[in-house]
Amino acid sequence: MNSRLSDRTTGSALALSSTELELKRKTNHHTWASLLSLFLWVIVTITATVGFAPTALALEYNKEILVEADFSGRDLTDSSFTKANLRQSNFSRANLNGVSFFAANLESANLEGSDLRNSTLDSARLVRANLTNALLEGAFAANARFDGAIIDGADFTDTLLRPDEQKKLCKLAKGTNPTTGRDTRDTLFCP
């Protein structure tokens, strides 16, 4: 009888031993899976934070009244301000590449150092606007009014202007654009 009890005890010990081994194996598996998951989460977070530059969202401010609004230093690429009232608004050092200011009121707006390349300024009112060191390369400004605008250092390369506005701007033109190194008078084809 002792022999049978001994066999049962040995069998129980072996069964217990294999159960413990299985439990340890599962615990090790879960530990490694958790560590790997944490590691991957850290890598994805770092990559998302550092590796990808945020893209600008094109926004629509069409027909909005934004008098004295502050857009300074913002990236507004391809946004639209069609027929918006932007009188005395601040767009200094803003990225306005491809922005539509069609028929917008930019009277006394601050556009100093802004990037207006390929923007639409057709029928815009830029009366007394500050365009100091602005980059207007390739802008469409037919029928835009620039009466009393400050254009020191502005770059009008390939900007479409009415001949009478171009003559008015030539009377005011002086300076060199710090970004492109082009003389304002040269970009306006002033005599």
PDB file of C-alpha atoms in Angstrom:
ATOM      1  CA  MET A   1       0.000   0.000   0.000  1.00  0.00           C
ATOM      2  CA  ASN A   2       2.884   2.282   0.694  1.00  0.00           C
ATOM      3  CA  SER A   3       4.009   1.691  -2.839  1.00  0.00           C
ATOM      4  CA  ARG A   4       0.687   2.871  -4.232  1.00  0.00           C
ATOM      5  CA  LEU A   5       0.704   5.936  -1.975  1.00  0.00           C
ATOM      6  CA  SER A   6       4.229   6.666  -3.066  1.00  0.00           C
ATOM      7  CA  ASP A   7       3.233   6.368  -6.747  1.00  0.00           C
ATOM      8  CA  ARG A   8       0.296   8.692  -6.207  1.00  0.00           C
ATOM      9  CA  THR A   9       2.470  11.222  -4.401  1.00  0.00           C
ATOM     10  CA  THR A  10       5.084  11.054  -7.141  1.00  0.00           C
ATOM     11  CA  GLY A  11       2.350  11.388  -9.797  1.00  0.00           C
ATOM     12  CA  SER A  12       0.849  14.353  -7.954  1.00  0.00           C
ATOM     13  CA  ALA A  13       4.271  15.950  -7.620  1.00  0.00           C
ATOM     14  CA  LEU A  14       4.893  15.504 -11.353  1.00  0.00           C
ATOM     15  CA  ALA A  15       1.442  16.868 -12.201  1.00  0.00           C
ATOM     16  CA  LEU A  16       2.016  19.810  -9.862  1.00  0.00           C
ATOM     17  CA  SER A  17       5.460  20.379 -11.319  1.00  0.00           C
ATOM     18  CA  SER A  18       4.184  20.440 -14.921  1.00  0.00           C
ATOM     19  CA  THR A  19       1.307  22.781 -13.887  1.00  0.00           C
ATOM     20  CA  GLU A  20       3.802  25.119 -12.235  1.00  0.00           C
ATOM     21  CA  LEU A  21       5.996  25.041 -15.334  1.00  0.00           C
ATOM     22  CA  GLU A  22       3.015  25.811 -17.564  1.00  0.00           C
ATOM     23  CA  LEU A  23       2.017  28.696 -15.252  1.00  0.00           C
ATOM     24  CA  LYS A  24       5.573  30.084 -15.272  1.00  0.00           C
ATOM     25  CA  ARG A  25       5.717  29.788 -19.061  1.00  0.00           C
ATOM     26  CA  LYS A  26       2.418  31.695 -19.404  1.00  0.00           C
ATOM     27  CA  THR A  27       3.590  34.339 -16.932  1.00  0.00           C
ATOM     28  CA  ASN A  28       6.861  34.803 -18.840  1.00  0.00           C
ATOM     29  CA  HIS A  29       4.936  35.013 -22.118  1.00  0.00           C
ATOM     30  CA  HIS A  30       2.610  37.712 -20.711  1.00  0.00           C
ATOM     31  CA  THR A  31       5.556  39.639 -19.253  1.00  0.00           C
ATOM     32  CA  TRP A  32       7.405  39.667 -22.587  1.00  0.00           C
ATOM     33  CA  ALA A  33       4.227  40.547 -24.494  1.00  0.00           C
ATOM     34  CA  SER A  34       3.596  43.461 -22.115  1.00  0.00           C
ATOM     35  CA  LEU A  35       7.182  44.711 -22.428  1.00  0.00           C
ATOM     36  CA  LEU A  36       7.078  44.462 -26.224  1.00  0.00           C
ATOM     37  CA  SER A  37       3.728  46.271 -26.304  1.00  0.00           C
ATOM     38  CA  LEU A  38       5.083  49.055 -24.083  1.00  0.00           C
ATOM     39  CA  PHE A  39       8.220  49.340 -26.235  1.00  0.00           C
ATOM     40  CA  LEU A  40       6.169  49.611 -29.435  1.00  0.00           C
ATOM     41  CA  TRP A  41       3.861  52.181 -27.849  1.00  0.00           C
ATOM     42  CA  VAL A  42       6.878  54.328 -26.871  1.00  0.00           C
ATOM     43  CA  ILE A  43       8.344  54.077 -30.400  1.00  0.00           C
ATOM     44  CA  VAL A  44       5.031  55.008 -32.050  1.00  0.00           C
ATOM     45  CA  THR A  45       4.533  57.947 -29.661  1.00  0.00           C
ATOM     46  CA  ILE A  46       8.033  59.311 -30.279  1.00  0.00           C
ATOM     47  CA  THR A  47       7.674  58.898 -34.044  1.00  0.00           C
ATOM     48  CA  ALA A  48       4.284  60.620 -34.084  1.00  0.00           C
ATOM     49  CA  THR A  49       5.541  63.476 -31.931  1.00  0.00           C
ATOM     50  CA  VAL A  50       8.943  64.108 -33.504  1.00  0.00           C
ATOM     51  CA  GLY A  51       8.966  62.347 -36.852  1.00  0.00           C
ATOM     52  CA  PHE A  52       6.007  63.960 -38.555  1.00  0.00           C
ATOM     53  CA  ALA A  53       5.643  67.695 -39.104  1.00  0.00           C
ATOM     54  CA  PRO A  54       2.094  68.871 -38.628  1.00  0.00           C
ATOM     55  CA  THR A  55       0.428  69.860 -41.872  1.00  0.00           C
ATOM     56  CA  ALA A  56      -1.464  73.086 -42.232  1.00  0.00           C
ATOM     57  CA  LEU A  57      -5.179  72.866 -42.486  1.00  0.00           C
ATOM     58  CA  ALA A  58      -6.774  75.008 -45.160  1.00  0.00           C
ATOM     59  CA  LEU A  59      -9.403  77.061 -43.397  1.00  0.00           C
ATOM     60  CA  GLU A  60     -12.345  79.016 -44.765  1.00  0.00           C
ATOM     61  CA  TYR A  61     -13.066  82.514 -43.481  1.00  0.00           C
ATOM     62  CA  ASN A  62     -15.182  83.561 -46.459  1.00  0.00           C
ATOM     63  CA  LYS A  63     -17.380  86.632 -45.836  1.00  0.00           C
ATOM     64  CA  GLU A  64     -16.306  86.720 -42.164  1.00  0.00           C
ATOM     65  CA  ILE A  65     -15.885  89.961 -40.214  1.00  0.00           C
ATOM     66  CA  LEU A  66     -12.408  89.643 -38.701  1.00  0.00           C
ATOM     67  CA  VAL A  67     -11.534  93.262 -37.932  1.00  0.00           C
ATOM     68  CA  GLU A  68      -8.281  93.473 -35.909  1.00  0.00           C
ATOM     69  CA  ALA A  69      -7.881  89.662 -35.894  1.00  0.00           C
ATOM     70  CA  ASP A  70      -4.425  88.283 -35.069  1.00  0.00           C
ATOM     71  CA  PHE A  71      -3.093  85.670 -37.519  1.00  0.00           C
ATOM     72  CA  SER A  72       0.573  86.587 -36.989  1.00  0.00           C
ATOM     73  CA  GLY A  73       3.074  83.775 -37.507  1.00  0.00           C
ATOM     74  CA  ARG A  74       0.384  81.228 -38.468  1.00  0.00           C
ATOM     75  CA  ASP A  75       0.520  78.751 -41.329  1.00  0.00           C
ATOM     76  CA  LEU A  76      -2.648  79.431 -43.337  1.00  0.00           C
ATOM     77  CA  THR A  77      -1.527  77.768 -46.578  1.00  0.00           C
ATOM     78  CA  ASP A  78      -4.366  77.464 -49.124  1.00  0.00           C
ATOM     79  CA  SER A  79      -6.936  79.030 -46.786  1.00  0.00           C
ATOM     80  CA  SER A  80      -9.694  81.290 -48.090  1.00  0.00           C
ATOM     81  CA  PHE A  81     -10.638  84.792 -46.949  1.00  0.00           C
ATOM     82  CA  THR A  82     -12.861  85.589 -49.939  1.00  0.00           C
ATOM     83  CA  LYS A  83     -14.840  88.811 -49.333  1.00  0.00           C
ATOM     84  CA  ALA A  84     -13.755  88.863 -45.670  1.00  0.00           C
ATOM     85  CA  ASN A  85     -13.435  92.114 -43.721  1.00  0.00           C
ATOM     86  CA  LEU A  86      -9.853  91.961 -42.394  1.00  0.00           C
ATOM     87  CA  ARG A  87      -9.371  95.659 -41.698  1.00  0.00           C
ATOM     88  CA  GLN A  88      -6.434  96.272 -39.304  1.00  0.00           C
ATOM     89  CA  SER A  89      -5.778  92.525 -38.966  1.00  0.00           C
ATOM     90  CA  ASN A  90      -2.298  91.212 -38.221  1.00  0.00           C
ATOM     91  CA  PHE A  91      -0.805  88.700 -40.682  1.00  0.00           C
ATOM     92  CA  SER A  92       2.848  89.540 -39.930  1.00  0.00           C
ATOM     93  CA  ARG A  93       5.274  86.664 -40.651  1.00  0.00           C
ATOM     94  CA  ALA A  94       2.317  84.401 -41.612  1.00  0.00           C
ATOM     95  CA  ASN A  95       2.513  81.725 -44.300  1.00  0.00           C
ATOM     96  CA  LEU A  96      -0.213  82.799 -46.725  1.00  0.00           C
ATOM     97  CA  ASN A  97       1.021  80.750 -49.662  1.00  0.00           C
ATOM     98  CA  GLY A  98      -1.875  80.061 -52.043  1.00  0.00           C
ATOM     99  CA  VAL A  99      -4.393  81.932 -49.868  1.00  0.00           C
ATOM    100  CA  SER A 100      -7.425  83.547 -51.505  1.00  0.00           C
ATOM    101  CA  PHE A 101      -8.057  87.148 -50.475  1.00  0.00           C
ATOM    102  CA  PHE A 102     -10.435  87.688 -53.407  1.00  0.00           C
ATOM    103  CA  ALA A 103     -12.342  90.968 -52.831  1.00  0.00           C
ATOM    104  CA  ALA A 104     -11.176  91.029 -49.186  1.00  0.00           C
ATOM    105  CA  ASN A 105     -10.853  94.262 -47.238  1.00  0.00           C
ATOM    106  CA  LEU A 106      -7.236  94.363 -45.995  1.00  0.00           C
ATOM    107  CA  GLU A 107      -7.253  98.080 -45.249  1.00  0.00           C
ATOM    108  CA  SER A 108      -4.461  98.949 -42.781  1.00  0.00           C
ATOM    109  CA  ALA A 109      -3.654  95.237 -42.361  1.00  0.00           C
ATOM    110  CA  ASN A 110      -0.177  94.242 -41.202  1.00  0.00           C
ATOM    111  CA  LEU A 111       1.320  91.809 -43.751  1.00  0.00           C
ATOM    112  CA  GLU A 112       4.932  92.541 -42.811  1.00  0.00           C
ATOM    113  CA  GLY A 113       7.259  89.647 -43.677  1.00  0.00           C
ATOM    114  CA  SER A 114       4.367  87.445 -44.781  1.00  0.00           C
ATOM    115  CA  ASP A 115       4.627  84.823 -47.533  1.00  0.00           C
ATOM    116  CA  LEU A 116       1.915  85.638 -50.096  1.00  0.00           C
ATOM    117  CA  ARG A 117       3.371  83.568 -52.938  1.00  0.00           C
ATOM    118  CA  ASN A 118       0.742  82.344 -55.399  1.00  0.00           C
ATOM    119  CA  SER A 119      -2.021  84.046 -53.429  1.00  0.00           C
ATOM    120  CA  THR A 120      -5.129  85.589 -54.964  1.00  0.00           C
ATOM    121  CA  LEU A 121      -5.449  89.287 -54.185  1.00  0.00           C
ATOM    122  CA  ASP A 122      -7.771  90.055 -57.095  1.00  0.00           C
ATOM    123  CA  SER A 123     -10.131  92.922 -56.227  1.00  0.00           C
ATOM    124  CA  ALA A 124      -8.653  93.068 -52.709  1.00  0.00           C
ATOM    125  CA  ARG A 125      -8.448  96.390 -50.902  1.00  0.00           C
ATOM    126  CA  LEU A 126      -4.887  96.828 -49.559  1.00  0.00           C
ATOM    127  CA  VAL A 127      -5.234 100.542 -48.815  1.00  0.00           C
ATOM    128  CA  ARG A 128      -2.593 101.620 -46.251  1.00  0.00           C
ATOM    129  CA  ALA A 129      -1.586  97.948 -45.752  1.00  0.00           C
ATOM    130  CA  ASN A 130       1.915  97.226 -44.461  1.00  0.00           C
ATOM    131  CA  LEU A 131       3.641  94.913 -46.970  1.00  0.00           C
ATOM    132  CA  THR A 132       7.179  95.557 -45.701  1.00  0.00           C
ATOM    133  CA  ASN A 133       9.418  92.614 -46.720  1.00  0.00           C
ATOM    134  CA  ALA A 134       6.382  90.620 -47.918  1.00  0.00           C
ATOM    135  CA  LEU A 135       6.906  87.970 -50.572  1.00  0.00           C
ATOM    136  CA  LEU A 136       4.224  88.274 -53.303  1.00  0.00           C
ATOM    137  CA  GLU A 137       5.906  86.165 -55.979  1.00  0.00           C
ATOM    138  CA  GLY A 138       3.378  84.781 -58.454  1.00  0.00           C
ATOM    139  CA  ALA A 139       0.424  86.474 -56.741  1.00  0.00           C
ATOM    140  CA  PHE A 140      -2.644  87.396 -58.766  1.00  0.00           C
ATOM    141  CA  ALA A 141      -3.440  91.008 -57.850  1.00  0.00           C
ATOM    142  CA  ALA A 142      -5.410  92.291 -60.836  1.00  0.00           C
ATOM    143  CA  ASN A 143      -7.844  94.996 -59.720  1.00  0.00           C
ATOM    144  CA  ALA A 144      -6.266  95.134 -56.239  1.00  0.00           C
ATOM    145  CA  ARG A 145      -5.934  98.607 -54.710  1.00  0.00           C
ATOM    146  CA  PHE A 146      -2.681  99.506 -52.959  1.00  0.00           C
ATOM    147  CA  ASP A 147      -3.303 103.236 -52.211  1.00  0.00           C
ATOM    148  CA  GLY A 148      -0.947 104.341 -49.443  1.00  0.00           C
ATOM    149  CA  ALA A 149       0.477 100.841 -48.914  1.00  0.00           C
ATOM    150  CA  ILE A 150       3.947 100.421 -47.422  1.00  0.00           C
ATOM    151  CA  ILE A 151       5.926  98.158 -49.758  1.00  0.00           C
ATOM    152  CA  ASP A 152       9.537  98.620 -48.559  1.00  0.00           C
ATOM    153  CA  GLY A 153      11.454  95.427 -49.398  1.00  0.00           C
ATOM    154  CA  ALA A 154       8.401  93.658 -50.868  1.00  0.00           C
ATOM    155  CA  ASP A 155       9.020  91.183 -53.710  1.00  0.00           C
ATOM    156  CA  PHE A 156       6.471  91.454 -56.573  1.00  0.00           C
ATOM    157  CA  THR A 157       8.204  88.996 -58.938  1.00  0.00           C
ATOM    158  CA  ASP A 158       5.694  87.632 -61.483  1.00  0.00           C
ATOM    159  CA  THR A 159       2.780  89.357 -59.706  1.00  0.00           C
ATOM    160  CA  LEU A 160      -0.082  90.243 -62.013  1.00  0.00           C
ATOM    161  CA  LEU A 161      -0.953  93.926 -61.464  1.00  0.00           C
ATOM    162  CA  ARG A 162      -2.954  96.515 -63.360  1.00  0.00           C
ATOM    163  CA  PRO A 163      -0.619  98.992 -65.122  1.00  0.00           C
ATOM    164  CA  ASP A 164      -1.978 101.995 -63.169  1.00  0.00           C
ATOM    165  CA  GLU A 165      -1.415 100.220 -59.803  1.00  0.00           C
ATOM    166  CA  GLN A 166       2.068  99.183 -60.910  1.00  0.00           C
ATOM    167  CA  LYS A 167       2.891 102.859 -61.637  1.00  0.00           C
ATOM    168  CA  LYS A 168       1.556 103.921 -58.210  1.00  0.00           C
ATOM    169  CA  LEU A 169       3.646 101.237 -56.524  1.00  0.00           C
ATOM    170  CA  CYS A 170       6.766 102.316 -58.432  1.00  0.00           C
ATOM    171  CA  LYS A 171       6.457 105.773 -56.837  1.00  0.00           C
ATOM    172  CA  LEU A 172       6.664 104.115 -53.392  1.00  0.00           C
ATOM    173  CA  ALA A 173       9.043 101.249 -54.159  1.00  0.00           C
ATOM    174  CA  LYS A 174      12.330 100.990 -52.287  1.00  0.00           C
ATOM    175  CA  GLY A 175      14.389  98.421 -50.458  1.00  0.00           C
ATOM    176  CA  THR A 176      15.433  94.816 -51.002  1.00  0.00           C
ATOM    177  CA  ASN A 177      13.556  91.726 -49.889  1.00  0.00           C
ATOM    178  CA  PRO A 178      15.623  89.977 -47.175  1.00  0.00           C
ATOM    179  CA  THR A 179      14.427  86.501 -48.208  1.00  0.00           C
ATOM    180  CA  THR A 180      14.945  86.648 -51.980  1.00  0.00           C
ATOM    181  CA  GLY A 181      17.554  89.436 -52.167  1.00  0.00           C
ATOM    182  CA  ARG A 182      15.538  91.099 -54.958  1.00  0.00           C
ATOM    183  CA  ASP A 183      15.137  94.850 -55.198  1.00  0.00           C
ATOM    184  CA  THR A 184      11.479  95.935 -54.928  1.00  0.00           C
ATOM    185  CA  ARG A 185      11.792  98.341 -57.859  1.00  0.00           C
ATOM    186  CA  ASP A 186      13.232  95.592 -60.075  1.00  0.00           C
ATOM    187  CA  THR A 187      10.413  93.160 -59.228  1.00  0.00           C
ATOM    188  CA  LEU A 188       7.875  95.831 -60.251  1.00  0.00           C
ATOM    189  CA  PHE A 189       9.787  96.642 -63.473  1.00  0.00           C
ATOM    190  CA  CYS A 190       9.994 100.290 -62.449  1.00  0.00           C
ATOM    191  CA  PRO A 191      11.746 102.629 -64.921  1.00  0.00           C
TER     192      PRO A 191
END
